[in-house]
PDB file of C-alpha atoms in Angstrom:
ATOM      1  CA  UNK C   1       9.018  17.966  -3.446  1.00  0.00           C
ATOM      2  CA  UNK C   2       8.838  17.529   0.435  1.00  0.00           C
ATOM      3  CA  UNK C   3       9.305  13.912   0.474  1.00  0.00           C
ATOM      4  CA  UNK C   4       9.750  11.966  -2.326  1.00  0.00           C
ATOM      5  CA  UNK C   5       9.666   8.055  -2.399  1.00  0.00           C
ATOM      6  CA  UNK C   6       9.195   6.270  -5.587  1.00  0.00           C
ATOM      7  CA  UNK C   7       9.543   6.709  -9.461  1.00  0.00           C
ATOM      8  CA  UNK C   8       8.634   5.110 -12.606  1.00  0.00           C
ATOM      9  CA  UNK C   9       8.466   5.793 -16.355  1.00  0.00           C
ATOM     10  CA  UNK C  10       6.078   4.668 -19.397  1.00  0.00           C
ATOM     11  CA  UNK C  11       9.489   4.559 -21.404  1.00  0.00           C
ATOM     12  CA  UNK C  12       9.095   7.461 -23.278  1.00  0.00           C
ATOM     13  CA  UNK C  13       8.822  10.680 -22.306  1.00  0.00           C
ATOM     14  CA  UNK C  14       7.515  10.644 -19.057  1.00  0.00           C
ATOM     15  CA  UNK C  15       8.045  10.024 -15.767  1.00  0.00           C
ATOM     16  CA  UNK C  16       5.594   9.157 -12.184  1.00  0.00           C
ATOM     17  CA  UNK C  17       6.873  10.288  -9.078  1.00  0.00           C
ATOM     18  CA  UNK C  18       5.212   9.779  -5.323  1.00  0.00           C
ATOM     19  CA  UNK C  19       5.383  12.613  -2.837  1.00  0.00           C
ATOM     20  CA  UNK C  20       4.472  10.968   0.867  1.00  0.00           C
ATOM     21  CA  UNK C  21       4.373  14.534   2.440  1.00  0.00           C
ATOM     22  CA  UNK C  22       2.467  16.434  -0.468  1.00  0.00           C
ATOM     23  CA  UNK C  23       0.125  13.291  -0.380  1.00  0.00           C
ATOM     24  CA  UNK C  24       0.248  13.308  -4.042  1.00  0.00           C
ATOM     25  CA  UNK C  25       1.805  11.632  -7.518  1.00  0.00           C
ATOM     26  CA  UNK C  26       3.446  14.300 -10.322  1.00  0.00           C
ATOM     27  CA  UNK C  27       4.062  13.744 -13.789  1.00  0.00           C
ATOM     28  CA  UNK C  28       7.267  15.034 -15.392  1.00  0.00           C
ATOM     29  CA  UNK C  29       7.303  15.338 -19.025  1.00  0.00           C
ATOM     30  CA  UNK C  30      11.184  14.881 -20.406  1.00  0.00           C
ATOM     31  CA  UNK C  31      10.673  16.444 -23.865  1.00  0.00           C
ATOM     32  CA  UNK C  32       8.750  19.961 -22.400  1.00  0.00           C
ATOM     33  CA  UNK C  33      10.634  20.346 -19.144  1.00  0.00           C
ATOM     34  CA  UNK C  34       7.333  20.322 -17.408  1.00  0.00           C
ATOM     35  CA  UNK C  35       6.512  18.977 -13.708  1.00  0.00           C
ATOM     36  CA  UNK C  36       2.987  19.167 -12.855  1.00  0.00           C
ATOM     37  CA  UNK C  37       1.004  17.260 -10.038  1.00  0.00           C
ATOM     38  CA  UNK C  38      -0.791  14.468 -10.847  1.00  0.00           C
ATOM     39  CA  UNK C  39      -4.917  15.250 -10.895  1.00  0.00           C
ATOM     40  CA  UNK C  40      -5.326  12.329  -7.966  1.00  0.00           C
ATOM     41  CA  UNK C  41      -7.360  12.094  -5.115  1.00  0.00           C
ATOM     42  CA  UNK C  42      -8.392   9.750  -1.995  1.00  0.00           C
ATOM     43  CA  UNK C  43      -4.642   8.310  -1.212  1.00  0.00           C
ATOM     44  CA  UNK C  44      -3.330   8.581   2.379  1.00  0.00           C
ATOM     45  CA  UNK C  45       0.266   8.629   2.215  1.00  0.00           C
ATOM     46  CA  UNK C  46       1.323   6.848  -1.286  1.00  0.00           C
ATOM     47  CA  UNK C  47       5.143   5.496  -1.595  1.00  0.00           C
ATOM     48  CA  UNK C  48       6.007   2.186  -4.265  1.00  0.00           C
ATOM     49  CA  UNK C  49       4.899   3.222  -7.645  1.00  0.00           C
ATOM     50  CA  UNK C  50       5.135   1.349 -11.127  1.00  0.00           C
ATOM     51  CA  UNK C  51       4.031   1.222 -14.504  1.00  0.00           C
ATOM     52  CA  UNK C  52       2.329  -1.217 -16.560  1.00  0.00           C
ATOM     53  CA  UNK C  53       3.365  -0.632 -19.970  1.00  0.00           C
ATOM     54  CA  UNK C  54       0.745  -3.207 -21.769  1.00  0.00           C
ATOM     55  CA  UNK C  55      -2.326  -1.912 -20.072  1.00  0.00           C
ATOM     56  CA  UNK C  56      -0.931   1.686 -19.328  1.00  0.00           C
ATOM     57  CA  UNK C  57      -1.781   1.557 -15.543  1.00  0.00           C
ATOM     58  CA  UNK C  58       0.017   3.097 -12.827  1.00  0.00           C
ATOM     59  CA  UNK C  59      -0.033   0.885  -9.186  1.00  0.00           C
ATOM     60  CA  UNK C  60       0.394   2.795  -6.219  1.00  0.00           C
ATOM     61  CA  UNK C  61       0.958   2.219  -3.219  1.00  0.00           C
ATOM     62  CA  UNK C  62      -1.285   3.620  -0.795  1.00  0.00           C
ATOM     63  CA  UNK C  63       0.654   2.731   2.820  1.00  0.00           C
ATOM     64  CA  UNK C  64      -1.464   4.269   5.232  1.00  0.00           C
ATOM     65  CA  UNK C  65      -4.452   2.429   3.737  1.00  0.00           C
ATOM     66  CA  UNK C  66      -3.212  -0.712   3.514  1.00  0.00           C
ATOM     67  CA  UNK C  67      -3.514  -0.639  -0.461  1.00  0.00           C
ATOM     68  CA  UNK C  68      -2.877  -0.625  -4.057  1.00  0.00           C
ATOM     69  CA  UNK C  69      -4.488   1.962  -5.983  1.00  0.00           C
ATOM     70  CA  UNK C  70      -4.560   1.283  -9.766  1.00  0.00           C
ATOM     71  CA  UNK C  71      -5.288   4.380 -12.012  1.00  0.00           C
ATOM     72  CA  UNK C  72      -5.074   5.242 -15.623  1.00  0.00           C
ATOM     73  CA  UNK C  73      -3.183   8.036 -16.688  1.00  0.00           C
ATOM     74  CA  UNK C  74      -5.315  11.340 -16.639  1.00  0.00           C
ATOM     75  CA  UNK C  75      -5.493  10.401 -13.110  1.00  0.00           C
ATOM     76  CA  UNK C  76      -8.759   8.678 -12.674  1.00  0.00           C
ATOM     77  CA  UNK C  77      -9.015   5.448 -10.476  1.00  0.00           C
ATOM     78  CA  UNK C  78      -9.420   2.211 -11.830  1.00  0.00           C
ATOM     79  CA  UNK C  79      -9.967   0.118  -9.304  1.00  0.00           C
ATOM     80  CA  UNK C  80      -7.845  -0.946  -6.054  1.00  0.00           C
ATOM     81  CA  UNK C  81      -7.553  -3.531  -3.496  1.00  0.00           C
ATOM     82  CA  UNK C  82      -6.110  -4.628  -0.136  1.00  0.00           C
ATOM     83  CA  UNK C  83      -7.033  -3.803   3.358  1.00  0.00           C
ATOM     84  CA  UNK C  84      -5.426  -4.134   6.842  1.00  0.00           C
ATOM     85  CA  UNK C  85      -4.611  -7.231   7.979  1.00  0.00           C
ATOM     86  CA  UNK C  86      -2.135 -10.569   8.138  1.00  0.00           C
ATOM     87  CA  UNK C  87      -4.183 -13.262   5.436  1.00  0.00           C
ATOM     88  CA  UNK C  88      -3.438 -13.413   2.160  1.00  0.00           C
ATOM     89  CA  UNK C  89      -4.180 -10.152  -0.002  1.00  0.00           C
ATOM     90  CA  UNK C  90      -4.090  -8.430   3.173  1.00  0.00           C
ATOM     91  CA  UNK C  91      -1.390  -6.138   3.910  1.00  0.00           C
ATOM     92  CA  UNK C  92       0.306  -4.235   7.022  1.00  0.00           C
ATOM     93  CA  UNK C  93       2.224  -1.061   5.583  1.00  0.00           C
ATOM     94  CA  UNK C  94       3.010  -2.455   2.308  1.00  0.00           C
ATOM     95  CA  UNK C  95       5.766  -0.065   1.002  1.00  0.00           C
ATOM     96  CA  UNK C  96       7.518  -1.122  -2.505  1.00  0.00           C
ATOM     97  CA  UNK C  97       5.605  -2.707  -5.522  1.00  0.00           C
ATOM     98  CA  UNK C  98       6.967  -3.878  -9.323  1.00  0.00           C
ATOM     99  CA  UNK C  99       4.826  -4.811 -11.913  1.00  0.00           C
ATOM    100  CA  UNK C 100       5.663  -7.001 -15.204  1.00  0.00           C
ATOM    101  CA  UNK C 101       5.195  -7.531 -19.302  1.00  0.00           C
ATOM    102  CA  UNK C 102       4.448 -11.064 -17.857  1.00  0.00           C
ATOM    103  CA  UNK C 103       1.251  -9.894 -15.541  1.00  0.00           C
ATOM    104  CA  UNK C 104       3.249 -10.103 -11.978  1.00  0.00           C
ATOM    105  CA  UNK C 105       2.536  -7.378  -9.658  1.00  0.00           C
ATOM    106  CA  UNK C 106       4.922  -7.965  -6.390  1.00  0.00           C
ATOM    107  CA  UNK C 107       3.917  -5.863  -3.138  1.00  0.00           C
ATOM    108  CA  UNK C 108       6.324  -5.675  -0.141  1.00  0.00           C
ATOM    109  CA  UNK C 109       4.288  -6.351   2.756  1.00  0.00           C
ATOM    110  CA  UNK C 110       7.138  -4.471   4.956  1.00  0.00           C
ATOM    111  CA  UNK C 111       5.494  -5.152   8.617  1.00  0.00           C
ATOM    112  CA  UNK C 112       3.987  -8.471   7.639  1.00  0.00           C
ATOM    113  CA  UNK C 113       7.734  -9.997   6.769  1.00  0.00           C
ATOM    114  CA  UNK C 114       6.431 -11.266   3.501  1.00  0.00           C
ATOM    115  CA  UNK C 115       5.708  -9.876  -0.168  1.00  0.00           C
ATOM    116  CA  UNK C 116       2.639 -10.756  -2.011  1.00  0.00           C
ATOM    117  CA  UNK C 117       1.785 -12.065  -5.831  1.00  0.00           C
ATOM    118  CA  UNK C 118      -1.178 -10.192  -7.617  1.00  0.00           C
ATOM    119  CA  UNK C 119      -2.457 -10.745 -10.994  1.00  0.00           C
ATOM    120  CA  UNK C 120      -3.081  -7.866 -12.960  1.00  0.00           C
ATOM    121  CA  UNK C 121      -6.202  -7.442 -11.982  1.00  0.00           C
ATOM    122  CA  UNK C 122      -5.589  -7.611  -8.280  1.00  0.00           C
ATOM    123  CA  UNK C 123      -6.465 -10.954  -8.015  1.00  0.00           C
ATOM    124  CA  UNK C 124      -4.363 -12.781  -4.998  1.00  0.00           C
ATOM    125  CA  UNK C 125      -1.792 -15.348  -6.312  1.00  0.00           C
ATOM    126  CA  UNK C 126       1.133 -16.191  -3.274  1.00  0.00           C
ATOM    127  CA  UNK C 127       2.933 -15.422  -0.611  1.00  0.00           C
ATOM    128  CA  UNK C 128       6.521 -15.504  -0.131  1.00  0.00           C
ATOM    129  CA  UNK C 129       8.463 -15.072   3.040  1.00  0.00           C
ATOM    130  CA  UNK C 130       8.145 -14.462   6.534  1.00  0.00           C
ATOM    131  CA  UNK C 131       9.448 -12.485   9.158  1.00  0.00           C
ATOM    132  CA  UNK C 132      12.891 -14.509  10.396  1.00  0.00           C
ATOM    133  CA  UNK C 133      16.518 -14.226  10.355  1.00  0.00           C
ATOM    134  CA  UNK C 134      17.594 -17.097   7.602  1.00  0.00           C
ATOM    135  CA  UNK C 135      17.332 -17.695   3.849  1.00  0.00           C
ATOM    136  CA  UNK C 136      13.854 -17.141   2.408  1.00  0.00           C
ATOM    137  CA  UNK C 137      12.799 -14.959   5.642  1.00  0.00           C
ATOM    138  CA  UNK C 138      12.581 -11.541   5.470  1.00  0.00           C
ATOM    139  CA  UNK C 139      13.671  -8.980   8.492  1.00  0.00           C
ATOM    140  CA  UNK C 140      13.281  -5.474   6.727  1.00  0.00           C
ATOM    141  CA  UNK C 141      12.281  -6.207   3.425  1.00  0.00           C
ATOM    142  CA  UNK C 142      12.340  -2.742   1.084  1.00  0.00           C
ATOM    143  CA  UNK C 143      12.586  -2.441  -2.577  1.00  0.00           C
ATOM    144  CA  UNK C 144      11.071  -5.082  -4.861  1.00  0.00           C
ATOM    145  CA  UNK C 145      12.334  -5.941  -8.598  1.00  0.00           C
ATOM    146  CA  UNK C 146      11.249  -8.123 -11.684  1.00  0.00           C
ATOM    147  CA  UNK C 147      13.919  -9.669 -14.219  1.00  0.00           C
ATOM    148  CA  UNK C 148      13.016 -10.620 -17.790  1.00  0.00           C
ATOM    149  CA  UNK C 149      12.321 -14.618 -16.572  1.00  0.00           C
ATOM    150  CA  UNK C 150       9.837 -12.879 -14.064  1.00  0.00           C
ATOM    151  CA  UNK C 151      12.426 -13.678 -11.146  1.00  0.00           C
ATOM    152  CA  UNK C 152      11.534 -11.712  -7.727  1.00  0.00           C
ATOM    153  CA  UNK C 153      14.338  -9.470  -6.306  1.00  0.00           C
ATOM    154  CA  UNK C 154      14.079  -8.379  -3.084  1.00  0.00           C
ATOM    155  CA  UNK C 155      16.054  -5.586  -0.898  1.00  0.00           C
ATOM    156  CA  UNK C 156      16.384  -6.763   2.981  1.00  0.00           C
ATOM    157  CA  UNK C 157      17.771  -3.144   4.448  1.00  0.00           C
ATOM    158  CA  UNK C 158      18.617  -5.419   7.945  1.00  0.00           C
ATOM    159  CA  UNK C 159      20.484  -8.609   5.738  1.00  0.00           C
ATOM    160  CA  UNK C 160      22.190  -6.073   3.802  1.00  0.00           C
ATOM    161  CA  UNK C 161      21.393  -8.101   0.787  1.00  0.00           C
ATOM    162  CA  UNK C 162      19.057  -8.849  -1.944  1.00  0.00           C
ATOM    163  CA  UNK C 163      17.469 -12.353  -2.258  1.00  0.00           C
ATOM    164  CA  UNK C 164      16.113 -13.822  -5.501  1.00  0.00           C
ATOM    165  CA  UNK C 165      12.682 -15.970  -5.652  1.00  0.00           C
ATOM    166  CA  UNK C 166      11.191 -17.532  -9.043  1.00  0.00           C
ATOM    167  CA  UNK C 167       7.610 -16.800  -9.688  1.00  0.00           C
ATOM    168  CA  UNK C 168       6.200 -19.770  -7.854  1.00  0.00           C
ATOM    169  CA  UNK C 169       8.299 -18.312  -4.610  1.00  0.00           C
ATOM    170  CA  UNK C 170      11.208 -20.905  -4.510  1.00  0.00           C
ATOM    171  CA  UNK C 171      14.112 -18.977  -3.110  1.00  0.00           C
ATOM    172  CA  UNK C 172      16.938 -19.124  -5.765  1.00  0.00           C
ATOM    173  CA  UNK C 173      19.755 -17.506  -4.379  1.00  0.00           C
ATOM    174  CA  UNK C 174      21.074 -14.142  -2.470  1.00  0.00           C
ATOM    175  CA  UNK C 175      23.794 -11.704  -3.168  1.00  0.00           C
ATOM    176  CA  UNK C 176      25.579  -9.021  -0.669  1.00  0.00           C
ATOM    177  CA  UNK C 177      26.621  -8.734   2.751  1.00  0.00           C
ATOM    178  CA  UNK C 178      27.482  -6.379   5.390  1.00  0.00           C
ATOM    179  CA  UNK C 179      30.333  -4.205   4.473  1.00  0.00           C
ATOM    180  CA  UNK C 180      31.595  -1.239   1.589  1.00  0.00           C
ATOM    181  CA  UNK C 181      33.274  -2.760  -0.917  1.00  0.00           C
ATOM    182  CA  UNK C 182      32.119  -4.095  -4.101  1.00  0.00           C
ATOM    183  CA  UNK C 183      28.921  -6.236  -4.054  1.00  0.00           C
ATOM    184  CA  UNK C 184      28.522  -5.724  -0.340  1.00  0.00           C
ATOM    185  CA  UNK C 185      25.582  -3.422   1.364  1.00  0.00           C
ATOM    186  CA  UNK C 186      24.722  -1.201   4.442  1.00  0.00           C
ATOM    187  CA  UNK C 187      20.800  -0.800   4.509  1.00  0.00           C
ATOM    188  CA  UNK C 188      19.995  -1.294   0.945  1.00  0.00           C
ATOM    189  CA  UNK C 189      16.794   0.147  -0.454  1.00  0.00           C
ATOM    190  CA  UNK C 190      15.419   0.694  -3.419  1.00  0.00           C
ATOM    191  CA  UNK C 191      16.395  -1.812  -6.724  1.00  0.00           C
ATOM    192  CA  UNK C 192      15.161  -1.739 -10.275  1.00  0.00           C
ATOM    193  CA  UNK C 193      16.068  -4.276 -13.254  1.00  0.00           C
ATOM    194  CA  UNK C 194      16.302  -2.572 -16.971  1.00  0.00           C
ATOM    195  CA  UNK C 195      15.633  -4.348 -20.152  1.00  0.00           C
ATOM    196  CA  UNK C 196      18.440  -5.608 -20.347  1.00  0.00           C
ATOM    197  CA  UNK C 197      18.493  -7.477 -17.018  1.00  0.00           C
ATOM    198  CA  UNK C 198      21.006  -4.891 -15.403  1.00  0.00           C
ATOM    199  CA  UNK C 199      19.984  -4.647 -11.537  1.00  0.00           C
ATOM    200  CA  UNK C 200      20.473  -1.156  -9.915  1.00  0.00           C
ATOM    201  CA  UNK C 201      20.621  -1.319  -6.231  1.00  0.00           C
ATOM    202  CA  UNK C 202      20.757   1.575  -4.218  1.00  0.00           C
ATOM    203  CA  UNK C 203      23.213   1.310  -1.368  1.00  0.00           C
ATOM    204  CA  UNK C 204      22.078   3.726   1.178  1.00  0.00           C
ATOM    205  CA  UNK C 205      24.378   4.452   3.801  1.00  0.00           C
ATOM    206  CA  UNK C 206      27.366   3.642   1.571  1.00  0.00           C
ATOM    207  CA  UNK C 207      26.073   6.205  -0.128  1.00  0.00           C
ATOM    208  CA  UNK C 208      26.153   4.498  -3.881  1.00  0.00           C
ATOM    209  CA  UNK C 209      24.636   2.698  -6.488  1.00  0.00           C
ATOM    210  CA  UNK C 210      25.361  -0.731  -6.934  1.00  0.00           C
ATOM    211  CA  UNK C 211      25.023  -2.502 -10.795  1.00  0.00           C
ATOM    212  CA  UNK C 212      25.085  -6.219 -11.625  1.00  0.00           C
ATOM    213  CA  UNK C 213      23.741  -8.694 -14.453  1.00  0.00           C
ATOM    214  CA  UNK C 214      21.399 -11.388 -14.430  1.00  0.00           C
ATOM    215  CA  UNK C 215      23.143 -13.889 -16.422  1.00  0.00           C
ATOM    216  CA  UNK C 216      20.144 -16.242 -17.695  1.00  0.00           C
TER     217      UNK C 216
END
């Protein structure tokens, strides 16, 4: 790899990981040992990545065109959508994406302040945020995770903490702040939720991962 961003998994045996540099998406298979690039063309500089285990569709994010590309997994494209711009469904370097069982996908729209709510299909839902300083505002908004109720976690590298929306976009509450001990952050990133609702966020410059629990 020269630069590698994102990763997700169909929960099996393998696993999708975006190269920005290389311009490219590679498969690694966990049962053969085998890392091979992705047959994918026509993306600029893709980053956010993520599975969608009931129709078997990977979502990238294309950043330098101001998209999400959808394909299927021999690398073909199904369809994508987005283009420049601030109105809804439009992005401005979106970066991070998640995608649910429940038919959520969640873009970061990093230099818009705001993240976005697709249907499956692409189809524009909401908007959530803005560029601010306060609760519900976003000032470097990063990595982007679902929960099993569908809840919206969001990374703010500049907060140094993760806010939590409901579906509909009603902020529900925010964890971390400035520091290094336990439950505090300094610029974190990149999150992901399991299956069990445990929430991974990495820590950057502390140099860590972080682990909690959604209790329901």
């Amino acid at each position: 790899f020269l630069s590698p961003i994102d990763v997700t998994g169909d929960g099996v045996e393998t696993v999708f990981i975006t190269d920005s540099k290389k311009v490219g998406i590679f498969r690694y298979n966990l049962k053969d040992d085998l890392l091979v690039e992705f047959p994918t063309v026509f993306l600029q500089r893709p980053t956010g990545i993520a599975y969608h285990r009931k129709d078997k569709l990977l979502y990238v994010v294309d950043t330098l065109a101001h998209q999400v590309v959808v394909l299927e997994l021999d690398g073909r494209e199904r369809f994508r959508f987005g283009e420049r711009g601030v109105a809804p469904g439009q992005f401005n370097f979106p970066t991070a994406i998640a995608v649910s069982d429940c038919g959520m996908v969640v873009v970061t729209d990093a230099l818009n302040g705001r993240i976005q709510i697709f249907a499956s299909d692409g189809s524009f839902e909401l908007e959530v945020g803005r560029p601010g300083d306060t609760s519900g505002t976003f000032a470097k908004p990063k990595g982007v995770a679902l929960d099993s109720d569908c809840n919206i976690y969001v990374c703010d590298a500049l907060f140094d903490a993760v806010q939590v929306f409901d579906r509909g976009g009603r902020l529900l509450m925010s964890f971390g702040d400035s520091g290094s001990r336990p439950g505090q952050f300094w610029m974190p990133t990149g999150i992901f939720v399991d299956r069990q609702d445990n929430v991974y966020v990495a820590d950057s410059y502390n140099q860590r991962i972080q682990i909690f629990r959604y209790m329901k």
